[in-house]
C-alpha positions as a Python dict, from the first residue, in 0.01 Angstrom:
ca = {
    (1, 'X'): (0, 0, 0),
    (2, 'X'): (279, 286, 78),
    (3, 'X'): (464, 39, 272),
    (4, 'X'): (502, -231, -28),
    (5, 'X'): (683, 106, -218),
    (6, 'X'): (875, 223, 18),
    (7, 'X'): (978, -123, 157),
    (8, 'X'): (1284, -149, -140),
    (9, 'X'): (1424, 163, -54),
    (10, 'X'): (1392, 128, 342),
    (11, 'X'): (1548, -250, 275),
    (12, 'X'): (1883, -124, 111),
    (13, 'X'): (1929, 104, 335),
    (14, 'X'): (1888, -174, 640),
    (15, 'X'): (2170, -370, 418),
    (16, 'X'): (2357, -170, 460),
    (17, 'X'): (2415, -123, 824),
    (18, 'X'): (2466, -516, 766),
    (19, 'X'): (2776, -482, 646),
    (20, 'X'): (2890, -224, 903),
    (21, 'X'): (2794, -445, 1167),
    (22, 'X'): (2995, -726, 1037),
    (23, 'X'): (3319, -446, 940),
    (24, 'X'): (3312, -295, 1325),
    (25, 'X'): (3216, -619, 1498),
    (26, 'X'): (3637, -737, 1572),
    (27, 'X'): (3647, -817, 1916),
    (28, 'X'): (3326, -1081, 2054),
    (29, 'X'): (3288, -1388, 1862),
    (30, 'X'): (3520, -1279, 1576),
    (31, 'X'): (3839, -1310, 1864),
    (32, 'X'): (3704, -1635, 1990),
    (33, 'X'): (3696, -1792, 1629),
    (34, 'X'): (4069, -1620, 1550),
    (35, 'X'): (4167, -1753, 1916),
    (36, 'X'): (4061, -2112, 1777),
    (37, 'X'): (4104, -2129, 1463),
    (38, 'X'): (4533, -2003, 1586),
    (39, 'X'): (4492, -2254, 1916),
    (40, 'X'): (4309, -2607, 1825),
    (41, 'X'): (4556, -2725, 1527),
    (42, 'X'): (4898, -2649, 1615),
    (43, 'X'): (4967, -3044, 1573),
    (44, 'X'): (4875, -2960, 1131),
    (45, 'X'): (4985, -2582, 1121),
    (46, 'X'): (5341, -2793, 1237),
    (47, 'X'): (5339, -3067, 1013),
    (48, 'X'): (5192, -2794, 730),
    (49, 'X'): (5526, -2669, 738),
    (50, 'X'): (5697, -2899, 765),
    (51, 'X'): (5795, -2853, 1157),
    (52, 'X'): (6024, -3061, 1283),
    (53, 'X'): (6085, -3013, 1719),
    (54, 'X'): (6431, -3299, 1705),
    (55, 'X'): (6562, -2984, 1475),
    (56, 'X'): (6561, -2726, 1798),
    (57, 'X'): (6775, -2729, 2083),
    (58, 'X'): (6670, -2889, 2358),
    (59, 'X'): (6559, -2570, 2557),
    (60, 'X'): (6348, -2427, 2272),
    (61, 'X'): (6219, -2758, 2183),
    (62, 'X'): (6065, -2840, 2549),
    (63, 'X'): (5967, -2524, 2537),
    (64, 'X'): (5750, -2552, 2208),
    (65, 'X'): (5649, -2891, 2324),
    (66, 'X'): (5471, -2751, 2639),
    (67, 'X'): (5290, -2448, 2395),
    (68, 'X'): (5194, -2751, 2200),
    (69, 'X'): (5066, -3000, 2483),
    (70, 'X'): (4851, -2655, 2676),
    (71, 'X'): (4734, -2579, 2309),
    (72, 'X'): (4571, -2923, 2229),
    (73, 'X'): (4399, -2904, 2602),
    (74, 'X'): (4268, -2607, 2573),
    (75, 'X'): (4152, -2721, 2235),
    (76, 'X'): (4031, -3101, 2342),
    (77, 'X'): (3635, -2969, 2419),
    (78, 'X'): (3584, -2845, 2096),
    (79, 'X'): (3371, -2976, 1819),
    (80, 'X'): (3614, -3172, 1504),
    (81, 'X'): (3474, -2934, 1260),
    (82, 'X'): (3626, -2656, 1410),
    (83, 'X'): (3942, -2804, 1465),
    (84, 'X'): (3813, -2855, 1005),
    (85, 'X'): (3755, -2468, 980),
    (86, 'X'): (4065, -2402, 1180),
    (87, 'X'): (4332, -2661, 944),
    (88, 'X'): (4171, -2480, 600),
    (89, 'X'): (4038, -2194, 761),
    (90, 'X'): (3733, -2172, 668),
    (91, 'X'): (3717, -2387, 374),
    (92, 'X'): (3411, -2587, 423),
    (93, 'X'): (3288, -2461, 690),
    (94, 'X'): (2914, -2251, 779),
    (95, 'X'): (3025, -2081, 1097),
    (96, 'X'): (3027, -1736, 958),
    (97, 'X'): (2744, -1803, 622),
    (98, 'X'): (2534, -1916, 909),
    (99, 'X'): (2588, -1608, 1083),
    (100, 'X'): (2534, -1425, 747),
    (101, 'X'): (2179, -1620, 676),
    (102, 'X'): (2014, -1516, 1010),
    (103, 'X'): (2114, -1205, 983),
    (104, 'X'): (1902, -1165, 622),
    (105, 'X'): (1669, -1368, 772),
    (106, 'X'): (1628, -1146, 1035),
    (107, 'X'): (1641, -843, 805),
    (108, 'X'): (1331, -1003, 597),
    (109, 'X'): (1153, -1065, 898),
    (110, 'X'): (1151, -705, 1044),
    (111, 'X'): (975, -561, 701),
    (112, 'X'): (765, -854, 675),
    (113, 'X'): (597, -791, 1071),
    (114, 'X'): (626, -410, 977),
    (115, 'X'): (443, -454, 702),
    (116, 'X'): (206, -651, 887),
    (117, 'X'): (148, -398, 1121),
    (118, 'X'): (117, -103, 917),
    (119, 'X'): (-186, -275, 687),
    (120, 'X'): (-307, -574, 850),
    (121, 'X'): (-604, -378, 1037),
    (122, 'X'): (-693, -226, 722),
    (123, 'X'): (-708, -544, 549),
    (124, 'X'): (-834, -841, 830),
    (125, 'X'): (-888, -629, 1108),
    (126, 'X'): (-1187, -589, 1310),
    (127, 'X'): (-1324, -360, 1030),
    (128, 'X'): (-1093, -544, 815),
    (129, 'X'): (-1196, -631, 394),
    (130, 'X'): (-1177, -994, 497),
    (131, 'X'): (-1193, -994, 836),
    (132, 'X'): (-954, -1279, 988),
    (133, 'X'): (-1200, -1369, 1227),
    (134, 'X'): (-1462, -1452, 976),
    (135, 'X'): (-1195, -1743, 908),
    (136, 'X'): (-1190, -1864, 1238),
    (137, 'X'): (-1541, -1851, 1344),
    (138, 'X'): (-1488, -2039, 1002),
    (139, 'X'): (-1271, -2288, 1121),
    (140, 'X'): (-1431, -2324, 1440),
    (141, 'X'): (-1736, -2472, 1334),
    (142, 'X'): (-1662, -2725, 1148),
    (143, 'X'): (-1456, -2832, 1398),
    (144, 'X'): (-1738, -2892, 1545),
    (145, 'X'): (-1913, -3012, 1323),
    (146, 'X'): (-1648, -3317, 1293),
    (147, 'X'): (-1573, -3359, 1712),
    (148, 'X'): (-1926, -3481, 1638),
    (149, 'X'): (-1892, -3723, 1353),
    (150, 'X'): (-1520, -3799, 1536),
    (151, 'X'): (-1758, -3857, 1916),
    (152, 'X'): (-2039, -4074, 1717),
    (153, 'X'): (-1728, -4318, 1490),
    (154, 'X'): (-1574, -4392, 1890),
    (155, 'X'): (-1925, -4492, 1973),
    (156, 'X'): (-1994, -4697, 1734),
    (157, 'X'): (-1676, -4834, 1785),
    (158, 'X'): (-1658, -4947, 2065),
    (159, 'X'): (-2021, -5065, 2010),
    (160, 'X'): (-1921, -5352, 1760),
    (161, 'X'): (-1631, -5420, 2018),
    (162, 'X'): (-1878, -5517, 2241),
    (163, 'X'): (-2043, -5747, 2004),
    (164, 'X'): (-1684, -5851, 1909),
    (165, 'X'): (-1763, -5656, 1548),
    (166, 'X'): (-1451, -5620, 1346),
    (167, 'X'): (-1405, -5228, 1365),
    (168, 'X'): (-1356, -5212, 956),
    (169, 'X'): (-999, -5087, 848),
    (170, 'X'): (-1074, -4765, 581),
    (171, 'X'): (-702, -4592, 566),
    (172, 'X'): (-760, -4278, 430),
    (173, 'X'): (-402, -4289, 296),
    (174, 'X'): (-298, -3990, 513),
    (175, 'X'): (56, -3940, 686),
    (176, 'X'): (-95, -3846, 990),
    (177, 'X'): (-366, -4149, 1049),
    (178, 'X'): (14, -4362, 909),
    (179, 'X'): (142, -4222, 1224),
    (180, 'X'): (-155, -4247, 1461),
    (181, 'X'): (-118, -4665, 1402),
    (182, 'X'): (221, -4712, 1523),
    (183, 'X'): (318, -4749, 1885),
    (184, 'X'): (454, -4485, 1928),
    (185, 'X'): (154, -4270, 1832),
    (186, 'X'): (-111, -4471, 2031),
    (187, 'X'): (109, -4379, 2326),
    (188, 'X'): (97, -4087, 2275),
    (189, 'X'): (-354, -4098, 2173),
    (190, 'X'): (-408, -4221, 2486),
    (191, 'X'): (-188, -4036, 2700),
    (192, 'X'): (-407, -3755, 2515),
    (193, 'X'): (-748, -3906, 2621),
    (194, 'X'): (-670, -3976, 2941),
    (195, 'X'): (-478, -3607, 2974),
    (196, 'X'): (-616, -3313, 3174),
    (197, 'X'): (-922, -3093, 3053),
    (198, 'X'): (-653, -2775, 2896),
    (199, 'X'): (-507, -3043, 2684),
    (200, 'X'): (-802, -3141, 2598),
    (201, 'X'): (-940, -2819, 2475),
    (202, 'X'): (-603, -2671, 2324),
    (203, 'X'): (-547, -3026, 2125),
    (204, 'X'): (-911, -2945, 1993),
    (205, 'X'): (-837, -2606, 1906),
    (206, 'X'): (-499, -2628, 1727),
    (207, 'X'): (-591, -3015, 1648),
    (208, 'X'): (-893, -3064, 1493),
    (209, 'X'): (-904, -2688, 1323),
    (210, 'X'): (-831, -2776, 999),
    (211, 'X'): (-1030, -2732, 641),
    (212, 'X'): (-1196, -2946, 416),
    (213, 'X'): (-877, -3086, 286),
    (214, 'X'): (-753, -3181, 606),
    (215, 'X'): (-475, -2868, 638),
    (216, 'X'): (-435, -2749, 922),
    (217, 'X'): (-455, -2337, 1100),
    (218, 'X'): (-201, -2306, 1312),
    (219, 'X'): (-247, -1982, 1479),
    (220, 'X'): (-178, -1850, 1779),
    (221, 'X'): (-517, -1614, 1720),
    (222, 'X'): (-689, -1936, 1892),
    (223, 'X'): (-566, -1886, 2236),
    (224, 'X'): (-804, -1535, 2268),
    (225, 'X'): (-1140, -1553, 2410),
    (226, 'X'): (-1456, -1516, 2150),
    (227, 'X'): (-1524, -1148, 2300),
    (228, 'X'): (-1171, -1054, 2187),
    (229, 'X'): (-1254, -1235, 1881),
    (230, 'X'): (-1547, -1048, 1832),
    (231, 'X'): (-1364, -701, 1918),
    (232, 'X'): (-1048, -703, 2004),
    (233, 'X'): (-841, -898, 1700),
    (234, 'X'): (-620, -512, 1585),
    (235, 'X'): (-497, -502, 1932),
    (236, 'X'): (-415, -928, 1906),
    (237, 'X'): (-278, -846, 1551),
    (238, 'X'): (-35, -558, 1632),
    (239, 'X'): (116, -785, 1928),
    (240, 'X'): (219, -1040, 1728),
    (241, 'X'): (384, -808, 1420),
    (242, 'X'): (534, -590, 1715),
    (243, 'X'): (634, -941, 1876),
    (244, 'X'): (792, -1067, 1543),
    (245, 'X'): (985, -751, 1468),
    (246, 'X'): (1166, -773, 1866),
    (247, 'X'): (1263, -1082, 1774),
    (248, 'X'): (1377, -936, 1428),
    (249, 'X'): (1558, -696, 1616),
    (250, 'X'): (1713, -927, 1862),
    (251, 'X'): (1818, -1187, 1565),
    (252, 'X'): (1995, -876, 1395),
    (253, 'X'): (2202, -801, 1640),
    (254, 'X'): (2305, -1143, 1794),
    (255, 'X'): (2394, -1263, 1427),
    (256, 'X'): (2289, -1605, 1540),
    (257, 'X'): (1941, -1789, 1693),
    (258, 'X'): (1791, -2095, 1880),
    (259, 'X'): (1532, -2320, 1810),
    (260, 'X'): (1299, -2156, 2048),
    (261, 'X'): (1347, -1850, 1845),
    (262, 'X'): (1325, -1955, 1506),
    (263, 'X'): (1035, -2148, 1600),
    (264, 'X'): (877, -1839, 1788),
    (265, 'X'): (938, -1659, 1398),
    (266, 'X'): (764, -1972, 1218),
    (267, 'X'): (515, -1968, 1515),
    (268, 'X'): (389, -1582, 1389),
    (269, 'X'): (444, -1506, 1065),
    (270, 'X'): (206, -1886, 1010),
    (271, 'X'): (-69, -1753, 1281),
    (272, 'X'): (-128, -1473, 1031),
    (273, 'X'): (-20, -1659, 695),
    (274, 'X'): (-372, -1921, 880),
    (275, 'X'): (-610, -1592, 905),
    (276, 'X'): (-485, -1421, 624),
    (277, 'X'): (-729, -1563, 314),
    (278, 'X'): (-631, -1360, 13),
    (279, 'X'): (-337, -1091, 174),
    (280, 'X'): (-121, -1396, 233),
    (281, 'X'): (-164, -1614, -64),
    (282, 'X'): (133, -1479, -267),
    (283, 'X'): (478, -1742, -262),
    (284, 'X'): (688, -1556, -43),
    (285, 'X'): (489, -1632, 248),
    (286, 'X'): (480, -1972, 198),
    (287, 'X'): (866, -1928, 95),
    (288, 'X'): (907, -1730, 457),
    (289, 'X'): (769, -2051, 634),
    (290, 'X'): (925, -2323, 468),
    (291, 'X'): (1289, -2173, 483),
    (292, 'X'): (1243, -2079, 869),
    (293, 'X'): (1179, -2422, 893),
    (294, 'X'): (1448, -2558, 711),
    (295, 'X'): (1654, -2253, 938),
    (296, 'X'): (1521, -2472, 1252),
    (297, 'X'): (1816, -2738, 1180),
    (298, 'X'): (2103, -2564, 1168),
    (299, 'X'): (2108, -2387, 1450),
    (300, 'X'): (2178, -2500, 1891),
    (301, 'X'): (1879, -2615, 2043),
    (302, 'X'): (1923, -2317, 2313),
    (303, 'X'): (2294, -2189, 2238),
    (304, 'X'): (2234, -1803, 2087),
    (305, 'X'): (2633, -1733, 2071),
    (306, 'X'): (2719, -1636, 1730),
    (307, 'X'): (2961, -1862, 1626),
    (308, 'X'): (2811, -2222, 1852),
    (309, 'X'): (3194, -2403, 1847),
    (310, 'X'): (2967, -2753, 1951),
    (311, 'X'): (2756, -2701, 1699),
    (312, 'X'): (2816, -2677, 1309),
    (313, 'X'): (2627, -2604, 1079),
    (314, 'X'): (2508, -2997, 957),
    (315, 'X'): (2569, -3054, 626),
    (316, 'X'): (2214, -3200, 521),
    (317, 'X'): (2036, -2872, 590),
    (318, 'X'): (2321, -2713, 392),
    (319, 'X'): (2234, -2918, 111),
    (320, 'X'): (1875, -2874, 197),
    (321, 'X'): (1885, -2482, 175),
    (322, 'X'): (2057, -2559, -201),
    (323, 'X'): (1810, -2763, -281),
    (324, 'X'): (1492, -2529, -189),
    (325, 'X'): (1673, -2238, -414),
    (326, 'X'): (1726, -2508, -690),
    (327, 'X'): (1332, -2615, -659),
    (328, 'X'): (1260, -2214, -685),
    (329, 'X'): (1454, -2148, -980),
    (330, 'X'): (1405, -2481, -1193),
    (331, 'X'): (1025, -2441, -1167),
    (332, 'X'): (1012, -2073, -1285),
    (333, 'X'): (1230, -2175, -1559),
    (334, 'X'): (1012, -2416, -1593),
    (335, 'X'): (626, -2281, -1527),
    (336, 'X'): (755, -2010, -1850),
    (337, 'X'): (860, -2221, -2084),
    (338, 'X'): (494, -2445, -2027),
    (339, 'X'): (293, -2164, -2044),
    (340, 'X'): (197, -2188, -2394),
    (341, 'X'): (308, -1829, -2422),
    (342, 'X'): (561, -1736, -2794),
    (343, 'X'): (708, -1459, -2623),
    (344, 'X'): (919, -1661, -2436),
    (345, 'X'): (1019, -1850, -2687),
    (346, 'X'): (1082, -1560, -2968),
    (347, 'X'): (1260, -1370, -2628),
    (348, 'X'): (1037, -1041, -2666),
    (349, 'X'): (880, -1116, -2331),
    (350, 'X'): (1099, -795, -2138),
    (351, 'X'): (964, -585, -2391),
    (352, 'X'): (621, -587, -2245),
    (353, 'X'): (764, -653, -1858),
    (354, 'X'): (828, -358, -1755),
    (355, 'X'): (580, -159, -1840),
    (356, 'X'): (268, -478, -1674),
    (357, 'X'): (473, -579, -1333),
    (358, 'X'): (211, -502, -1067),
    (359, 'X'): (439, -264, -865),
    (360, 'X'): (685, -48, -1077),
    (361, 'X'): (951, 144, -912),
    (362, 'X'): (1170, 485, -1012),
    (363, 'X'): (1426, 226, -1203),
    (364, 'X'): (1175, 94, -1391),
    (365, 'X'): (1099, 281, -1635),
    (366, 'X'): (1496, 300, -1773),
    (367, 'X'): (1474, -44, -1780),
    (368, 'X'): (1207, -54, -1967),
    (369, 'X'): (1342, 182, -2217),
    (370, 'X'): (1620, -9, -2384),
    (371, 'X'): (1687, -150, -2711),
    (372, 'X'): (1481, -459, -2803),
    (373, 'X'): (1836, -649, -2858),
    (374, 'X'): (1859, -585, -2489),
    (375, 'X'): (1561, -722, -2387),
    (376, 'X'): (1620, -1022, -2585),
    (377, 'X'): (1968, -1046, -2460),
    (378, 'X'): (1774, -1020, -2063),
    (379, 'X'): (1556, -1347, -2219),
    (380, 'X'): (1810, -1565, -2278),
    (381, 'X'): (2023, -1467, -1955),
    (382, 'X'): (1596, -1582, -1742),
    (383, 'X'): (1626, -1842, -1924),
    (384, 'X'): (2028, -1955, -1841),
    (385, 'X'): (2010, -1856, -1491),
    (386, 'X'): (1695, -2047, -1417),
    (387, 'X'): (1709, -2376, -1592),
    (388, 'X'): (2086, -2400, -1643),
    (389, 'X'): (2244, -2242, -1376),
    (390, 'X'): (2100, -2371, -1050),
    (391, 'X'): (2256, -2745, -1130),
    (392, 'X'): (2545, -2562, -1050),
    (393, 'X'): (2469, -2535, -687),
    (394, 'X'): (2396, -2938, -688),
    (395, 'X'): (2795, -3011, -786),
    (396, 'X'): (2954, -3106, -513),
    (397, 'X'): (3343, -3151, -429),
    (398, 'X'): (3338, -2827, -710),
    (399, 'X'): (3315, -2513, -458),
    (400, 'X'): (3456, -2279, -757),
    (401, 'X'): (3133, -2417, -919),
    (402, 'X'): (2921, -2390, -587),
    (403, 'X'): (3092, -2020, -599),
    (404, 'X'): (2919, -1960, -914),
    (405, 'X'): (2586, -2108, -913),
    (406, 'X'): (2541, -1820, -614),
    (407, 'X'): (2746, -1565, -700),
    (408, 'X'): (2485, -1594, -1033),
    (409, 'X'): (2161, -1622, -843),
    (410, 'X'): (2255, -1303, -576),
    (411, 'X'): (2331, -1071, -915),
    (412, 'X'): (2062, -1195, -1056),
    (413, 'X'): (1765, -1145, -746),
    (414, 'X'): (1931, -771, -733),
    (415, 'X'): (1881, -718, -1091),
    (416, 'X'): (1505, -789, -987),
    (417, 'X'): (1486, -552, -708),
    (418, 'X'): (1577, -270, -871),
    (419, 'X'): (1408, -288, -1156),
    (420, 'X'): (1078, -386, -942),
    (421, 'X'): (907, -418, -681),
    (422, 'X'): (694, -807, -538),
    (423, 'X'): (783, -725, -178),
    (424, 'X'): (1032, -941, -11),
    (425, 'X'): (994, -1192, -269),
    (426, 'X'): (1408, -1172, -407),
    (427, 'X'): (1531, -1148, -69),
    (428, 'X'): (1416, -1441, 68),
    (429, 'X'): (1509, -1592, -260),
    (430, 'X'): (1868, -1429, -145),
    (431, 'X'): (1875, -1554, 123),
    (432, 'X'): (1896, -1990, 41),
    (433, 'X'): (2191, -1842, -235),
    (434, 'X'): (2433, -1786, 61),
    (435, 'X'): (2458, -2134, 115),
    (436, 'X'): (2764, -2187, -163),
    (437, 'X'): (2982, -2003, 60),
    (438, 'X'): (3162, -2112, 280),
    (439, 'X'): (3332, -1912, 532),
    (440, 'X'): (3631, -1856, 377),
    (441, 'X'): (3466, -1696, 120),
    (442, 'X'): (3234, -1483, 303),
    (443, 'X'): (3510, -1355, 517),
    (444, 'X'): (3572, -1050, 304),
    (445, 'X'): (3295, -882, 434),
    (446, 'X'): (3337, -992, 791),
    (447, 'X'): (3606, -791, 1032),
    (448, 'X'): (3969, -887, 962),
    (449, 'X'): (3960, -1037, 1276),
    (450, 'X'): (3790, -1343, 1161),
    (451, 'X'): (4038, -1388, 882),
    (452, 'X'): (4412, -1365, 1033),
}
């Protein structure tokens, strides 16, 4: 619990380091981006100032023409998105926005794994309150029973085929069953059946270890031996947490990520979440996993450049992030109205909220002592931010409203952070809001090299 109590203040200090790094980063990728913006759209820049080469003397005209051709020849390999970003000076592009998002994600992951490193041994370790080996053993027993059942079904089907009896079609309606019946699914199934024993064993561990509802439990802990599972689970849990912390430091310093790096984050976090039981059943754990899944589709596959010119942030992932935040806020607002609690309608909720929240911080008492009229205003603001403001993030073509929607969400989450402590919930809710801002807006927090 001490980690949770100290979390708010540790993360504030690290957040200051983010902006210090950005302000000091006047070379490297910043210069590359600046060079691209001045180099690539030279013809566009000429047109924007009504430049007419014919109006120059012949000597200057030829010299400017040669410079233009040289610049365009160098810029040809760059993507159209970079040219657009340069021509519009960052309006509608999201290269810098992605850097800010990835550093924020690394910031959250660092503290998520730090909390796991300090608490997991006491919660789900060898002698923890709810040892995670019990979850693994239970799923393994279920998988063994399911394996025998599958073998019996396959044997029965082969018997029917030998007797020319039509196999009963009893679909379970699951997505996996639908995919399995396609041509590609059948091809993959045949390859797995004819694969080596090691591949089949890995498939048995990662595919068939599910609960009664068919939910998968992906975890790196399936790969450890039974002896380590019984006696050395603490070391395994620490290794996963330390790996996550190390990767988060790398991504934070680079301001960049690729698919293998983000997938490593995802599998490390899911490895703990799958066996964490009640300690990993809070909303922010699933929210972090889903956010990382979305982020997989906005980074290059292998490149670790902070500004990969040939891989602009896909528009579909930008809207996916906005929709992700929209669902969270609208859901939070509707659940209050549908709860039947009259305090939300009478605007008296905040009279009691600060003294009843799970983990207050030193500033909470001052929020609680505010006048009752101010508490009513807080409830009205809460309804506005959660039920009305999210729609601003879904209005296409209106940059000002989009930015306003993002700013509202960031300010709202910041107030929640200062008034309480819900681990990294509010911090991770801020991250999708960053994609309401384009490069022209977020460049204000980067070094001057990004904006010249």
